[in-house]
Coordinates of C-alpha atoms in Angstrom, one line a residue:
M1 CA -41.2 25.2 -28.4
N2 CA -37.7 23.9 -28.9
T3 CA -37.9 20.2 -27.9
K4 CA -34.7 18.1 -27.8
V5 CA -35.3 14.3 -28.1
L6 CA -33.0 11.6 -26.9
V7 CA -33.6 8.2 -28.6
L8 CA -32.2 5.0 -27.0
I9 CA -32.2 1.6 -28.7
I10 CA -32.8 -1.1 -26.0
G11 CA -31.1 -4.4 -26.5
T12 CA -30.5 -7.3 -24.1
N13 CA -27.8 -5.3 -22.3
P14 CA -29.4 -2.2 -20.9
L15 CA -26.3 -0.9 -19.1
P16 CA -25.1 1.3 -21.9
N17 CA -28.5 2.9 -22.1
Y18 CA -28.5 3.6 -18.4
I19 CA -25.1 5.2 -18.6
V20 CA -25.9 7.4 -21.6
G21 CA -29.3 8.2 -20.3
S22 CA -27.9 9.2 -16.9
H23 CA -25.3 11.4 -18.6
L24 CA -27.6 13.2 -21.1
K25 CA -31.0 13.3 -19.4
E26 CA -30.7 16.9 -18.2
K27 CA -30.0 18.1 -21.7
Y28 CA -33.2 16.5 -23.3
D29 CA -36.9 17.1 -22.9
K30 CA -38.3 14.0 -24.5
F31 CA -37.1 10.4 -24.3
V32 CA -38.0 7.6 -26.8
L33 CA -37.0 4.1 -25.7
I34 CA -37.1 1.8 -28.7
Y35 CA -37.5 -1.9 -27.7
S36 CA -38.2 -5.2 -29.6
D37 CA -41.5 -7.1 -29.3
E38 CA -41.5 -10.8 -28.6
N39 CA -42.0 -12.7 -31.9
N40 CA -41.6 -16.5 -31.6
E41 CA -42.0 -16.9 -35.3
I42 CA -38.6 -15.3 -35.9
N43 CA -37.1 -16.2 -32.6
Q44 CA -37.2 -12.6 -31.4
Y45 CA -36.9 -11.8 -27.7
S46 CA -38.8 -8.9 -26.1
T47 CA -36.8 -6.1 -24.4
V48 CA -39.8 -4.2 -23.1
G49 CA -38.9 -5.3 -19.5
Y50 CA -35.5 -3.6 -19.9
A51 CA -37.1 -0.5 -21.3
E52 CA -39.5 -0.2 -18.4
K53 CA -36.7 -0.7 -15.8
L54 CA -34.6 1.9 -17.5
K55 CA -37.5 4.4 -17.4
E56 CA -37.8 3.6 -13.7
H57 CA -34.1 4.0 -12.8
L58 CA -33.4 7.0 -15.0
Y59 CA -36.1 8.9 -13.1
I60 CA -37.6 10.6 -16.2
D61 CA -41.2 10.7 -15.0
N62 CA -41.0 14.5 -15.0
K63 CA -40.1 14.5 -18.7
E64 CA -42.0 13.5 -21.8
W65 CA -41.3 9.9 -22.7
T66 CA -42.4 7.1 -25.0
L67 CA -41.8 3.4 -25.2
L68 CA -41.8 2.5 -28.9
N69 CA -42.0 -1.2 -30.0
I70 CA -40.4 -2.8 -33.1
S71 CA -42.3 -5.9 -34.3
N72 CA -39.5 -7.3 -36.5
I73 CA -36.0 -6.3 -35.8
S74 CA -34.7 -7.9 -39.0
N75 CA -37.1 -6.3 -41.5
K76 CA -36.3 -2.8 -42.8
K77 CA -39.9 -2.2 -43.9
K78 CA -41.4 -3.3 -40.6
I79 CA -38.9 -1.2 -38.6
E80 CA -39.7 1.9 -40.6
E81 CA -43.5 1.3 -40.2
D82 CA -43.1 1.0 -36.5
L83 CA -41.0 4.2 -36.3
K84 CA -43.6 6.2 -38.2
K85 CA -46.0 5.6 -35.3
E86 CA -44.0 7.9 -33.2
F87 CA -42.1 10.0 -35.7
R88 CA -45.0 11.3 -37.8
E89 CA -44.6 14.6 -39.7
K90 CA -46.8 16.5 -37.3
N91 CA -44.7 15.3 -34.4
Y92 CA -41.6 17.1 -35.7
I93 CA -43.2 20.5 -35.2
G94 CA -41.1 22.1 -32.4
F95 CA -38.3 19.6 -32.5
D96 CA -35.0 21.3 -32.3
E97 CA -32.7 18.2 -32.1
V98 CA -33.0 14.4 -32.3
H99 CA -30.1 12.5 -30.7
L100 CA -29.8 8.8 -31.3
N101 CA -27.5 6.7 -29.2
Y102 CA -27.1 3.4 -31.0
T103 CA -25.0 1.4 -28.6
G104 CA -27.8 -1.0 -27.9
G105 CA -29.9 -3.2 -30.3
T106 CA -29.0 -5.4 -33.2
K107 CA -26.9 -4.2 -36.2
T108 CA -30.0 -4.3 -38.4
M109 CA -32.0 -2.2 -36.0
V110 CA -29.2 0.4 -35.6
V111 CA -28.7 0.8 -39.4
H112 CA -32.4 1.2 -40.3
I113 CA -33.3 3.4 -37.2
Y114 CA -30.2 5.6 -37.8
N115 CA -31.0 6.1 -41.5
F116 CA -34.7 6.7 -40.9
L117 CA -34.2 9.4 -38.2
K118 CA -31.3 11.1 -40.1
Q119 CA -33.4 11.4 -43.2
K120 CA -36.5 12.6 -41.4
C121 CA -34.4 15.2 -39.6
K122 CA -32.9 16.4 -42.8
E123 CA -36.4 16.7 -44.4
N124 CA -37.7 18.8 -41.5
N125 CA -34.5 20.9 -41.0
I126 CA -33.9 19.4 -37.5
K127 CA -30.4 18.9 -36.0
F128 CA -29.5 15.2 -35.9
E129 CA -26.9 13.8 -33.7
G130 CA -25.6 10.2 -33.2
S131 CA -23.5 8.7 -30.5
Y132 CA -22.0 5.5 -29.4
L133 CA -20.5 4.3 -26.0
D134 CA -17.2 2.6 -26.6
A135 CA -16.7 -0.3 -24.3
R136 CA -12.9 -0.3 -24.8
D137 CA -12.2 3.1 -23.4
Y138 CA -15.5 4.0 -21.7
K139 CA -15.9 7.1 -23.9
L140 CA -19.1 8.5 -25.4
L141 CA -18.2 9.2 -29.1
Y142 CA -20.2 11.6 -31.2
D143 CA -20.7 11.2 -35.0
Y144 CA -20.3 14.8 -35.9
S145 CA -17.9 16.0 -33.3
E146 CA -14.3 15.2 -32.2
E147 CA -15.6 15.3 -28.7
A148 CA -15.1 12.1 -26.7
I149 CA -16.3 12.1 -23.1
S150 CA -15.0 9.5 -20.6
L151 CA -17.9 8.4 -18.5
K152 CA -16.3 5.7 -16.4
D153 CA -15.6 8.0 -13.5
T154 CA -18.6 10.2 -14.1
I155 CA -21.5 7.8 -14.0
K156 CA -21.8 5.4 -11.1
I157 CA -24.2 2.5 -10.6
D158 CA -24.8 0.4 -7.5
I159 CA -25.2 -3.4 -7.6
K160 CA -29.0 -3.4 -6.9
T161 CA -29.7 -1.0 -9.7
L162 CA -27.4 -2.9 -12.1
L163 CA -29.2 -6.2 -11.2
S164 CA -32.6 -4.5 -11.5
I165 CA -32.2 -3.1 -15.0
H166 CA -31.3 -6.6 -16.0
L167 CA -34.5 -7.9 -14.4
Y168 CA -32.8 -9.6 -11.5
D169 CA -35.3 -8.4 -8.8
K170 CA -35.8 -11.6 -6.9
D171 CA -34.0 -12.8 -3.8
I172 CA -30.9 -10.5 -4.2
T173 CA -28.5 -11.4 -1.4
F174 CA -24.9 -10.7 -0.7
E175 CA -22.7 -10.3 2.4
F176 CA -20.4 -7.6 3.7
Y177 CA -17.9 -7.3 6.5
D178 CA -20.0 -6.5 9.5
E179 CA -22.7 -9.1 8.8
Y180 CA -20.6 -11.8 7.2
S181 CA -22.3 -15.1 8.1
Y182 CA -19.1 -16.8 9.4
K183 CA -18.3 -13.7 11.4
Q184 CA -21.5 -14.2 13.2
K185 CA -20.9 -18.0 13.6
F186 CA -17.4 -17.7 15.0
A187 CA -18.0 -14.4 16.9
D188 CA -15.0 -12.9 18.6
S189 CA -12.7 -15.7 17.2
V190 CA -13.1 -14.6 13.5
D191 CA -10.4 -11.9 13.8
K192 CA -7.9 -14.4 15.2
I193 CA -8.8 -17.0 12.5
S194 CA -8.3 -14.4 9.8
Q195 CA -5.0 -13.3 11.3
E196 CA -3.6 -16.8 11.4
I197 CA -4.7 -17.5 7.8
Q198 CA -3.2 -14.2 6.7
N199 CA 0.1 -15.0 8.5
A200 CA 0.3 -18.3 6.7
I201 CA -0.4 -16.8 3.2
K202 CA 2.0 -13.9 3.8
S203 CA 4.7 -16.4 4.8
N204 CA 4.2 -18.2 1.5
K205 CA 2.7 -21.3 3.2
G206 CA -0.4 -21.3 0.9
E207 CA 0.7 -24.3 -1.1
E208 CA 1.4 -26.3 2.1
F209 CA -2.0 -25.3 3.5
I210 CA -3.8 -26.4 0.3
K211 CA -2.1 -29.8 0.3
W212 CA -3.2 -30.3 3.9
L213 CA -6.8 -29.4 3.0
E214 CA -6.7 -32.0 0.3
D215 CA -5.3 -34.7 2.6
P216 CA -6.0 -35.2 5.4
F217 CA -8.8 -32.6 5.9
R218 CA -11.1 -33.4 3.0
K219 CA -10.5 -37.1 3.2
I220 CA -11.7 -37.0 6.8
F221 CA -14.5 -34.5 6.5
K222 CA -15.7 -34.6 2.9
G223 CA -16.6 -38.2 2.5
E224 CA -20.0 -39.8 1.9
S225 CA -23.3 -37.8 2.0
G226 CA -24.6 -37.0 5.4
L227 CA -21.2 -37.6 7.1
L228 CA -21.5 -34.4 9.1
K229 CA -25.0 -35.1 10.3
S230 CA -24.5 -38.4 12.1
T231 CA -22.2 -39.2 15.0
V232 CA -22.3 -42.9 14.3
K233 CA -21.7 -42.5 10.5
F234 CA -18.7 -40.2 11.2
K235 CA -17.1 -42.6 13.7
K236 CA -17.5 -45.5 11.4
H237 CA -15.8 -43.4 8.7
I238 CA -12.9 -42.6 11.1
E239 CA -12.5 -46.2 11.9
K240 CA -12.3 -47.1 8.2
L241 CA -9.6 -44.4 7.7
S242 CA -7.6 -45.3 10.9
K243 CA -4.8 -47.4 9.5
D244 CA -1.6 -47.4 11.5
N245 CA 0.6 -46.1 8.7
D246 CA 1.7 -42.9 7.1
L247 CA -1.0 -43.0 4.5
S248 CA -3.8 -42.8 7.0
P249 CA -5.5 -39.3 7.0
I250 CA -6.0 -39.7 10.7
V251 CA -2.2 -40.3 11.3
K252 CA -1.5 -37.3 8.9
F253 CA -3.9 -35.1 10.9
N254 CA -2.5 -36.1 14.3
E255 CA 1.2 -36.4 13.6
K256 CA 2.0 -34.4 10.4
T257 CA 0.0 -31.3 10.6
P258 CA 2.3 -28.3 10.5
Q259 CA 2.4 -25.9 13.5
F260 CA 0.9 -23.0 11.4
I261 CA -2.1 -25.1 10.7
W262 CA -2.5 -26.0 14.4
D263 CA -2.4 -22.2 15.0
I264 CA -5.3 -21.8 12.5
L265 CA -7.3 -24.7 14.0
N266 CA -6.8 -23.5 17.6
A267 CA -8.1 -20.0 16.6
F268 CA -11.6 -21.4 16.2
P269 CA -14.0 -21.0 19.2
E270 CA -14.1 -23.9 21.7
G271 CA -17.5 -25.1 20.5
K272 CA -16.4 -25.2 16.9
K273 CA -13.0 -26.9 17.0
L274 CA -12.1 -29.9 14.9
N275 CA -9.3 -30.8 17.3
E276 CA -8.6 -31.4 21.0
E277 CA -5.2 -30.0 21.6
Q278 CA -3.1 -31.4 18.7
K279 CA -5.3 -34.4 17.9
L280 CA -8.4 -34.9 15.8
W281 CA -11.6 -34.5 17.9
I282 CA -13.6 -37.7 17.8
P283 CA -17.1 -37.5 19.3
E284 CA -18.1 -39.8 22.1
D285 CA -21.0 -42.1 21.6
R286 CA -23.2 -40.0 23.9
I287 CA -22.8 -36.9 21.7
S288 CA -26.1 -36.3 19.8
N289 CA -26.2 -35.8 16.1
K290 CA -27.3 -32.2 16.6
D291 CA -24.5 -31.3 18.9
F292 CA -22.0 -33.1 16.6
T293 CA -23.2 -31.1 13.6
T294 CA -23.2 -27.9 15.6
R295 CA -19.6 -28.3 16.5
I296 CA -18.0 -29.2 13.1
K297 CA -20.3 -28.2 10.3
D298 CA -19.5 -24.4 10.1
T299 CA -15.8 -25.0 10.6
V300 CA -15.6 -27.7 7.9
E301 CA -17.5 -25.4 5.4
F302 CA -15.3 -22.5 6.2
L303 CA -12.0 -24.5 5.8
D304 CA -13.4 -26.2 2.7
G305 CA -13.3 -22.9 0.7
K306 CA -15.0 -20.0 2.4
W307 CA -11.7 -19.0 4.1
F308 CA -10.2 -18.1 0.7
E309 CA -13.1 -15.9 -0.2
W310 CA -12.9 -14.1 3.2
Y311 CA -9.1 -13.7 3.0
V312 CA -9.3 -12.1 -0.5
Y313 CA -12.2 -9.8 0.6
N314 CA -10.3 -8.6 3.6
E315 CA -7.2 -7.9 1.5
I316 CA -9.2 -5.5 -0.8
R317 CA -11.9 -4.0 1.5
D318 CA -9.9 -1.2 3.1
K319 CA -8.4 -0.2 -0.2
L320 CA -11.8 0.1 -1.8
L321 CA -13.2 2.1 1.1
K322 CA -10.2 4.5 0.8
K323 CA -10.9 4.8 -2.9
G324 CA -14.4 6.0 -2.1
L325 CA -16.4 2.9 -3.0
K326 CA -19.3 2.1 -0.7
E327 CA -19.7 -1.4 0.8
K328 CA -23.1 -2.9 0.1
E329 CA -23.4 -0.6 -3.0
H330 CA -20.2 -1.0 -4.9
F331 CA -18.7 -4.1 -3.4
G332 CA -19.6 -7.2 -1.5
I333 CA -19.2 -10.9 -1.1
S334 CA -21.2 -14.0 -2.0
L335 CA -23.6 -12.3 -4.4
K336 CA -26.7 -14.2 -5.5
A337 CA -29.7 -13.0 -7.5
Q338 CA -32.7 -14.5 -9.4
R339 CA -34.9 -13.5 -12.2
E340 CA -37.8 -15.3 -13.8
N341 CA -37.1 -18.3 -16.0
S342 CA -33.3 -17.9 -15.6
P343 CA -30.5 -19.6 -13.7
N344 CA -29.3 -18.0 -10.5
F345 CA -26.7 -15.2 -10.9
E346 CA -23.7 -15.7 -8.6
L347 CA -20.4 -14.1 -7.9
D348 CA -17.9 -14.9 -5.2
I349 CA -16.9 -11.2 -4.9
F350 CA -18.2 -8.2 -6.8
L351 CA -17.0 -4.6 -7.1
I352 CA -18.1 -1.8 -9.3
N353 CA -15.7 0.9 -10.4
G354 CA -17.9 3.7 -11.8
Y355 CA -20.1 1.6 -14.0
Q356 CA -17.6 -1.2 -14.7
L357 CA -18.5 -4.5 -13.0
V358 CA -15.6 -6.5 -11.8
G359 CA -16.4 -10.1 -10.9
I360 CA -13.9 -12.1 -8.8
S361 CA -14.1 -15.9 -8.9
L362 CA -12.0 -18.0 -6.5
T363 CA -10.7 -21.6 -6.5
T364 CA -7.7 -23.1 -4.6
S365 CA -7.5 -25.8 -7.3
S366 CA -4.3 -26.3 -9.2
R367 CA -6.0 -28.4 -11.9
Q368 CA -5.9 -26.5 -15.2
G369 CA -9.2 -28.0 -16.3
D370 CA -11.1 -27.0 -13.2
C371 CA -9.6 -23.5 -13.3
K372 CA -10.6 -23.1 -16.9
L373 CA -14.2 -24.0 -16.2
K374 CA -14.3 -21.4 -13.4
G375 CA -12.8 -18.9 -15.9
F376 CA -15.5 -19.5 -18.5
E377 CA -18.1 -19.2 -15.7
V378 CA -17.0 -15.8 -14.3
I379 CA -16.5 -14.3 -17.8
H380 CA -20.1 -15.4 -18.7
R381 CA -21.5 -14.0 -15.5
V382 CA -19.9 -10.6 -15.6
R383 CA -20.9 -10.1 -19.2
Q384 CA -24.5 -11.0 -18.3
I385 CA -25.0 -7.8 -16.4
G386 CA -21.8 -5.9 -17.0
G387 CA -21.6 -6.2 -20.8
D388 CA -18.4 -5.7 -22.7
E389 CA -17.2 -3.1 -20.2
S390 CA -17.0 -5.7 -17.4
K391 CA -13.8 -7.4 -16.2
A392 CA -13.4 -10.9 -14.9
I393 CA -10.7 -11.8 -12.3
L394 CA -10.0 -15.5 -11.6
I395 CA -7.8 -16.4 -8.6
T396 CA -6.5 -19.9 -8.6
G397 CA -4.1 -22.3 -6.9
L398 CA -2.0 -22.5 -10.1
K399 CA 1.6 -21.3 -10.5
K400 CA 2.3 -18.8 -13.2
E401 CA 4.2 -21.3 -15.3
Y402 CA 5.4 -24.9 -15.0
K403 CA 8.8 -25.9 -16.5
D404 CA 7.6 -29.5 -17.1
D405 CA 4.3 -28.5 -18.7
S406 CA 4.0 -25.5 -21.1
N407 CA 0.2 -26.0 -21.3
K408 CA -0.2 -25.3 -17.6
G409 CA -0.2 -22.2 -15.4
T410 CA -2.0 -18.9 -15.0
K411 CA -0.2 -17.2 -18.0
K412 CA -1.3 -20.0 -20.4
L413 CA -4.8 -20.1 -18.9
Q414 CA -5.3 -16.3 -19.3
E415 CA -4.3 -16.5 -22.9
D416 CA -6.6 -19.5 -23.6
L417 CA -9.6 -17.8 -21.9
S418 CA -9.1 -14.6 -23.8
F419 CA -8.8 -16.4 -27.1
V420 CA -11.6 -18.9 -26.7
T421 CA -14.2 -16.4 -25.4
G422 CA -13.1 -13.5 -27.5
T423 CA -12.5 -11.4 -24.4
A424 CA -10.0 -8.5 -24.5
K425 CA -6.8 -9.4 -22.8
D426 CA -7.3 -6.7 -20.2
K427 CA -10.8 -7.9 -19.4
I428 CA -9.8 -11.4 -18.1
I429 CA -7.1 -11.6 -15.5
V430 CA -5.9 -14.8 -13.9
F431 CA -3.9 -14.9 -10.7
G432 CA -2.2 -17.9 -9.1
I433 CA -0.8 -19.0 -5.8
D434 CA 2.3 -16.9 -6.2
D435 CA 0.0 -13.8 -6.1
W436 CA -1.9 -14.7 -2.9
A437 CA 0.5 -12.8 -0.5
D438 CA -0.2 -9.4 -2.1
I439 CA -3.4 -10.2 -3.9
G440 CA -5.1 -7.0 -2.6
D441 CA -2.5 -4.8 -4.2
K442 CA -2.7 -6.7 -7.5
I443 CA -6.5 -6.6 -7.7
F444 CA -6.5 -2.9 -6.9
E445 CA -3.9 -2.3 -9.6
E446 CA -6.0 -4.2 -12.2
V447 CA -9.2 -2.4 -11.4
F448 CA -7.9 1.1 -11.0
E449 CA -5.1 0.9 -13.6

């Protein structure tokens, strides 16, 4: 009996194990998944959950497999004692090869497991092979061979599997084109709304649109809590803002709104418009709170930020489909997921190229500090489930550079985020308002460079 054994060390990022296991599973008869036990005395986290999920998603039930626990990942003696439970002398009978992939696990685990298995294989005249998945070029590197196999375009993973192996199995939700929530809310008008927004951005009116959204739009509709739920409260708010001068948001809305923005506002369905002709719609006293909220809530939410998410998604969707990516599996919008005892996982837009997760975060803000926080957030989130192979893309309202402030702009922000987080320069990309018009092409180029 010539048994070939594949050994995987399971750390807190199970993605490399999934990739290597998927690539090699047909070549091996037995799988040993080495995980760490929970040990509060030494602040050791258990990875058994990841090991069990990997076993499930690698579909190795038809092969021999073992889950092997390590009680203390920092102690050489303990590691060797735990390894001997599985790798006893009699167990080597019939072994033809032992292949250790050491991408996962701590450095201490890797060193001691590697040395132990290499020595035992030597003593028993068994071929020993070691390999490592390089996150920089997505290649599987072998210790005793010049062979380097690129797996990025070979191994594919869908978003639900990626979340599942990271134990995010609760309340996974995301949207896609045909069932996008605002598409349902605005019905047949959504295409017209999208077209008018696209026209504005492609005509380089994005900056003017953002300024209008800041004032008068948000000053009118984003005031005190509950403003959009009460007709009376909203009317009092309007009265307070209604000063007969150029500083009044009401005057700005009625008299200074550019025509391209009226075109956007008029594209909304009749029952969802914020305006009557070219004036702000102010509800009559007889309008109920429910009817008032029904009319303006969805439109306000969309214009407050969701429009940007939808615009960017539309700019990349057809390109991704033509590339062979599947919507709902490899890309989507407004991703949310939960796992036990952890904060929610969220991404504005996600896409997966092979097994590389690309997370896209969006903000129309031109404030450097706000954009930097969004950058930290998206880098952290893509690393959570995508590991070092992942890429973060941040789209902002910043310009590339500012002549009067060398510490502001997308170029400076990208450099800062890369330096502070230790992220490779090609794994964090920051776009600004000057990139909006052809953002689809620029994202596509970054992802499929």
